[in-house]
Short mmCIF file of N, CA and C in Angstrom, two decimals:
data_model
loop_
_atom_site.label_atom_id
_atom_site.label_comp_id
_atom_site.label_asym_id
_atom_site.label_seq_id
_atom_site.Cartn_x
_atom_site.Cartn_y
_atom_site.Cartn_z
N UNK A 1232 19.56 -15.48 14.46
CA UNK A 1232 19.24 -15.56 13.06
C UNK A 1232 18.23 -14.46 12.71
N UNK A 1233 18.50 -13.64 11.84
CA UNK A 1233 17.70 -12.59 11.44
C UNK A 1233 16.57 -12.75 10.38
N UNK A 1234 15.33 -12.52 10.41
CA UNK A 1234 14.46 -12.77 9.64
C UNK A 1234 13.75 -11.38 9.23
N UNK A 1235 13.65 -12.25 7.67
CA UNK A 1235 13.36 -10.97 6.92
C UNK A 1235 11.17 -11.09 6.43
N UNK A 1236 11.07 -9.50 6.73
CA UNK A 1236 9.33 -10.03 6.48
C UNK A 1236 9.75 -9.13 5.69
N UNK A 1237 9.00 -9.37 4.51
CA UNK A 1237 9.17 -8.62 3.02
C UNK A 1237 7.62 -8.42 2.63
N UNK A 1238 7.20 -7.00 2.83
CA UNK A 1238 5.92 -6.51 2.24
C UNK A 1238 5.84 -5.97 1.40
N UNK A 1239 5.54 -6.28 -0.08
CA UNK A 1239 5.12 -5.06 -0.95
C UNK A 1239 3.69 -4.71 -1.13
N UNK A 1240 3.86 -2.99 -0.74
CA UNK A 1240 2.53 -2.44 -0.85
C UNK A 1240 2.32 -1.51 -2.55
N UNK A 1241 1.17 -0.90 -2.20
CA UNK A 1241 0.27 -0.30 -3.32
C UNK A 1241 -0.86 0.58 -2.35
N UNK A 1242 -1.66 1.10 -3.31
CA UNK A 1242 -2.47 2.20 -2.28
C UNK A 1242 -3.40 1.02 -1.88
N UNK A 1243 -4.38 0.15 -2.48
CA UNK A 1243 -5.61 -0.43 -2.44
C UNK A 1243 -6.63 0.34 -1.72
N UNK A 1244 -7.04 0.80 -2.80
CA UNK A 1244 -8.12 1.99 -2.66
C UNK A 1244 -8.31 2.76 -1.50
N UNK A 1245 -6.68 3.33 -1.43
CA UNK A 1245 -7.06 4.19 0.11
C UNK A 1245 -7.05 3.76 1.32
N UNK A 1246 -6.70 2.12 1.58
CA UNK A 1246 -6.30 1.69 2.76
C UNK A 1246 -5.44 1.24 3.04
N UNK A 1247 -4.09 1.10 2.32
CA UNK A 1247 -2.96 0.61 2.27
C UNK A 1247 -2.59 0.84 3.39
N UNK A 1248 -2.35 2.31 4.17
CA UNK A 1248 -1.87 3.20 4.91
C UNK A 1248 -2.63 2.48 6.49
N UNK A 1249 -3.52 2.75 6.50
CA UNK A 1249 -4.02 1.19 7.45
C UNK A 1249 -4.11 0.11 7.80
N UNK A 1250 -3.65 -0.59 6.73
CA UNK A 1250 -3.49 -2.29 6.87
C UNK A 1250 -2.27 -2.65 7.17
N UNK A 1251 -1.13 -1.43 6.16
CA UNK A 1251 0.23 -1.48 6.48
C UNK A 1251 0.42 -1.14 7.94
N UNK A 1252 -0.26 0.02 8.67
CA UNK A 1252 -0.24 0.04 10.07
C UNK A 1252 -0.62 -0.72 10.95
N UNK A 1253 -1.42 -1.51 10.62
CA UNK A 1253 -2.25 -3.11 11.72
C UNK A 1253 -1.15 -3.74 11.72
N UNK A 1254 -0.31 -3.81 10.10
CA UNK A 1254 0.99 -4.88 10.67
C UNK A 1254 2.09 -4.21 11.05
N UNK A 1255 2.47 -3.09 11.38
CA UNK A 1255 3.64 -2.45 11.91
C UNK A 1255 3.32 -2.67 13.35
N UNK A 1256 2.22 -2.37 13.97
CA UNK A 1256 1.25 -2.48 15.19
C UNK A 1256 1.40 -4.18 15.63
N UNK A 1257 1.08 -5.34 15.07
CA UNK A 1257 1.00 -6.36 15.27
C UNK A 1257 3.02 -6.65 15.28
N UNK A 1258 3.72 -6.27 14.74
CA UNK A 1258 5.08 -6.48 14.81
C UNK A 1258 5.98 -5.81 15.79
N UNK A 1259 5.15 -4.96 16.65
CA UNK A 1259 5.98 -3.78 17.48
C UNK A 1259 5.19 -5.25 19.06
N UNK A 1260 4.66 -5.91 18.80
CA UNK A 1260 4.10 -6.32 20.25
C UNK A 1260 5.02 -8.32 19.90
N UNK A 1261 5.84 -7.94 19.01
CA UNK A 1261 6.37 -9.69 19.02
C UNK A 1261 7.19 -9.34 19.76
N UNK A 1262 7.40 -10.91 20.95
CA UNK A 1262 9.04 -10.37 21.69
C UNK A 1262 9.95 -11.06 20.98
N UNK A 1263 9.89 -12.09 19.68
CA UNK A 1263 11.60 -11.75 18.77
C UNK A 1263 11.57 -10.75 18.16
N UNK A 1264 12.41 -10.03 18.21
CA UNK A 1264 12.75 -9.08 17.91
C UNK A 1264 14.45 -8.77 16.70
N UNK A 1265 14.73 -9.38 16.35
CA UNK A 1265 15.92 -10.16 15.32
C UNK A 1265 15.25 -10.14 13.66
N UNK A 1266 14.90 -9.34 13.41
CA UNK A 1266 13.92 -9.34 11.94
C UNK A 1266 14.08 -7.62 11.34
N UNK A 1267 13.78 -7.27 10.10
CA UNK A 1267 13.97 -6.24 9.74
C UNK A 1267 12.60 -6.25 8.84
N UNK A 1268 11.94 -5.17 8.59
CA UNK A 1268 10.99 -5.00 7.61
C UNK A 1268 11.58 -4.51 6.34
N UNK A 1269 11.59 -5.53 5.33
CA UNK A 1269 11.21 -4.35 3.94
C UNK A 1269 10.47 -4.33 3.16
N UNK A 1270 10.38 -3.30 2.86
CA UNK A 1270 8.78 -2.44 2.18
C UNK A 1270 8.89 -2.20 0.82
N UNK A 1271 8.87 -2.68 -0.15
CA UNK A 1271 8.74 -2.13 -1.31
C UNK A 1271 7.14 -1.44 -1.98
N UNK A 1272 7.39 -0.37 -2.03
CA UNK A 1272 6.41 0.62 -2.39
C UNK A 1272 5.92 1.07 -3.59
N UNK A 1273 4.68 0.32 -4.04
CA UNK A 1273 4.37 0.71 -5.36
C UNK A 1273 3.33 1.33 -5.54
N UNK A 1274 3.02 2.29 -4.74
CA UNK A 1274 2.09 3.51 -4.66
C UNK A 1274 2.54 4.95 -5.94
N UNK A 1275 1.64 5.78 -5.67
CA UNK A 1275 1.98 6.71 -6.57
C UNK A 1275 2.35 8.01 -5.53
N UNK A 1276 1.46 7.79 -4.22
CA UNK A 1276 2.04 8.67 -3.96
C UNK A 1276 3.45 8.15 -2.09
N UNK A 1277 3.43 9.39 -1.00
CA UNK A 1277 3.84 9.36 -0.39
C UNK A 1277 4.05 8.23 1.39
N UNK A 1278 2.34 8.41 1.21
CA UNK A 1278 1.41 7.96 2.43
C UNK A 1278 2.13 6.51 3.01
N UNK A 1279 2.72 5.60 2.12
CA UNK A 1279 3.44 4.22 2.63
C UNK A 1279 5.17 4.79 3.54
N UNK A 1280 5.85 5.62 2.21
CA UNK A 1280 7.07 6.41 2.92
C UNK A 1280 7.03 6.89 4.30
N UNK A 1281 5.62 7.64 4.49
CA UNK A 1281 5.76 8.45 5.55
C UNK A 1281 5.71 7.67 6.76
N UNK A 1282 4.52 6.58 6.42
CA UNK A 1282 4.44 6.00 7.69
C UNK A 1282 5.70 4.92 8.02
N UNK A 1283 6.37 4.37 6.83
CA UNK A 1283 7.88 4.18 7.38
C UNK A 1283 8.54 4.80 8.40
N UNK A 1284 8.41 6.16 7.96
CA UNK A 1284 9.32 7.13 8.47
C UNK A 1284 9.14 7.73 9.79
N UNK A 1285 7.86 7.02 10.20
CA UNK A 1285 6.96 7.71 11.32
C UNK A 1285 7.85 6.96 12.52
N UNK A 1286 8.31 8.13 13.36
CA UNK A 1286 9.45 7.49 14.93
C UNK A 1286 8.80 6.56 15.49
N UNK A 1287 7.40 5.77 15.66
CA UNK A 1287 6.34 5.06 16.39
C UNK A 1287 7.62 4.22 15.90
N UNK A 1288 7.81 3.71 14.74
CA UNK A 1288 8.03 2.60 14.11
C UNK A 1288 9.54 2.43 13.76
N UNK A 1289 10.08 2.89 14.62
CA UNK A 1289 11.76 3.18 14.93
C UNK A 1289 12.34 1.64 14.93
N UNK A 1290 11.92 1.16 15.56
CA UNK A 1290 12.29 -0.18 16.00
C UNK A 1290 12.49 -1.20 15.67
N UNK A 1291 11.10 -1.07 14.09
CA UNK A 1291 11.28 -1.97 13.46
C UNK A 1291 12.42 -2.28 12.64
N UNK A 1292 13.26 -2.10 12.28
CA UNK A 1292 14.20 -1.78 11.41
C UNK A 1292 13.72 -1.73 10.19
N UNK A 1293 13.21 -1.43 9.72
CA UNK A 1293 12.07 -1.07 8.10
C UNK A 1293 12.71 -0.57 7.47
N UNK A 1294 13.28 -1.17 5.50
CA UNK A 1294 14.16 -0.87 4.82
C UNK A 1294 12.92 -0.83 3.99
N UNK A 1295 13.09 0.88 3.46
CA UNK A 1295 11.87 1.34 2.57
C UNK A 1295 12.67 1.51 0.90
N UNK A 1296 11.99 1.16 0.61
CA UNK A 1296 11.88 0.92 -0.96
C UNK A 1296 11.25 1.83 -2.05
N UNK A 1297 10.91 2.90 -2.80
CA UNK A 1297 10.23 2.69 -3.82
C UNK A 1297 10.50 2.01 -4.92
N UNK A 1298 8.96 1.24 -5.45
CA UNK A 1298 9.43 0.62 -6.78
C UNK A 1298 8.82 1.53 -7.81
N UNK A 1299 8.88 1.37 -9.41
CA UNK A 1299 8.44 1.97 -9.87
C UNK A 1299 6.94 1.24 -10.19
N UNK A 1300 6.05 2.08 -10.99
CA UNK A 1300 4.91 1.07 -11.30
C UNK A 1300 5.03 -0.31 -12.03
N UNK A 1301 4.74 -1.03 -10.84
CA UNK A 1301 4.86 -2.62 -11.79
C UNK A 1301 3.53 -3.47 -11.00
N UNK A 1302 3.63 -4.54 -11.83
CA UNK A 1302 3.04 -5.56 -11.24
C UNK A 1302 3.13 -6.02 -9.87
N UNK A 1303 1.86 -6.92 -9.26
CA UNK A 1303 2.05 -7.57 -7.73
C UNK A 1303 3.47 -8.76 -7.53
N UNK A 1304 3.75 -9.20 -8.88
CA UNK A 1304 4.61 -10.15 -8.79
C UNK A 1304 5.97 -9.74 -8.87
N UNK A 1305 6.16 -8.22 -9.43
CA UNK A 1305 7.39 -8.06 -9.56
C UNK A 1305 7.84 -6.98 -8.10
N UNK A 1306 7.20 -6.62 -7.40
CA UNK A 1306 6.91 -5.52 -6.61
C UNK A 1306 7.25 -6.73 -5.39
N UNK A 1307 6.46 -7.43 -4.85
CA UNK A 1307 7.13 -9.09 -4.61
C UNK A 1307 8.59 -9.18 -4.63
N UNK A 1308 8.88 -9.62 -5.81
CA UNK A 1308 10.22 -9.77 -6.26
C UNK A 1308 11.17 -8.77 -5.85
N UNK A 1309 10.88 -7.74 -6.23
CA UNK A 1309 11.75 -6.67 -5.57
C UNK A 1309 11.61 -6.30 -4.10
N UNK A 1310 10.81 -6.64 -3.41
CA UNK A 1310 11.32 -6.91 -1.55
C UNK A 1310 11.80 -8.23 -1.49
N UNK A 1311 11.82 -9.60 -1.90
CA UNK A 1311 12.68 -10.55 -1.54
C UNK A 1311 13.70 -10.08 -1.93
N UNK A 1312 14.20 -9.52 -2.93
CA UNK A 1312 15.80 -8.52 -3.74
C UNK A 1312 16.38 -8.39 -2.39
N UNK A 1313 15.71 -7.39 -2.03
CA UNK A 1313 16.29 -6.55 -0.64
C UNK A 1313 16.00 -7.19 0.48
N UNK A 1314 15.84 -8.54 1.03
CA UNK A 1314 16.40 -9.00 2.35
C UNK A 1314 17.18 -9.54 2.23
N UNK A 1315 17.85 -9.69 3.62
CA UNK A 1315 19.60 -9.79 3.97
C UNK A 1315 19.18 -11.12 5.00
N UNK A 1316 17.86 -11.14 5.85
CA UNK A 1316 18.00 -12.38 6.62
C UNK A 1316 17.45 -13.75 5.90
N UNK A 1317 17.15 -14.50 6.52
CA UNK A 1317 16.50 -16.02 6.41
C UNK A 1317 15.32 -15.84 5.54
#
């Protein structure tokens, strides 16, 4: 059974890019492994994409998103949109 962790980020003042990495880091050491990340991205700029994109994080299966500027609730909404598991 495939499970879906659905994060939507934002910059938060410059640490997004770190907190989002503690949990890519904390998800690369689970042994189920049957889950996909998706990310919906409501940053302005790149820094969430890249670290998607970064090979460390190959594994995760991470389905990256941008959203456009919206709210925490709809940014939310649009990563539950996009999972496919449980």
């Amino acid at each position: 059974m495939k499970l879906s962790i659905c994060i939507p980020t934002y910059e938060m003042h410059g640490r997004a890019r770190e907190l989002l990495k503690r949990s890519f880091d904390m998800l690369k050491k689970q042994t189920y492994k049957d889950f996909e990340v998706i990310i919906s991205d409501n940053s302005i700029d790149d820094v969430i994409k890249n670290l998607c994109e970064d090979p460390t994080y190959q594994s995760l299966n991470i389905k990256y998103a941008r959203s456009s500027r919206m709210g925490a609730s709809v940014n939310t909404n649009e990563a539950i949109k996009r999972a496919k598991g449980n």
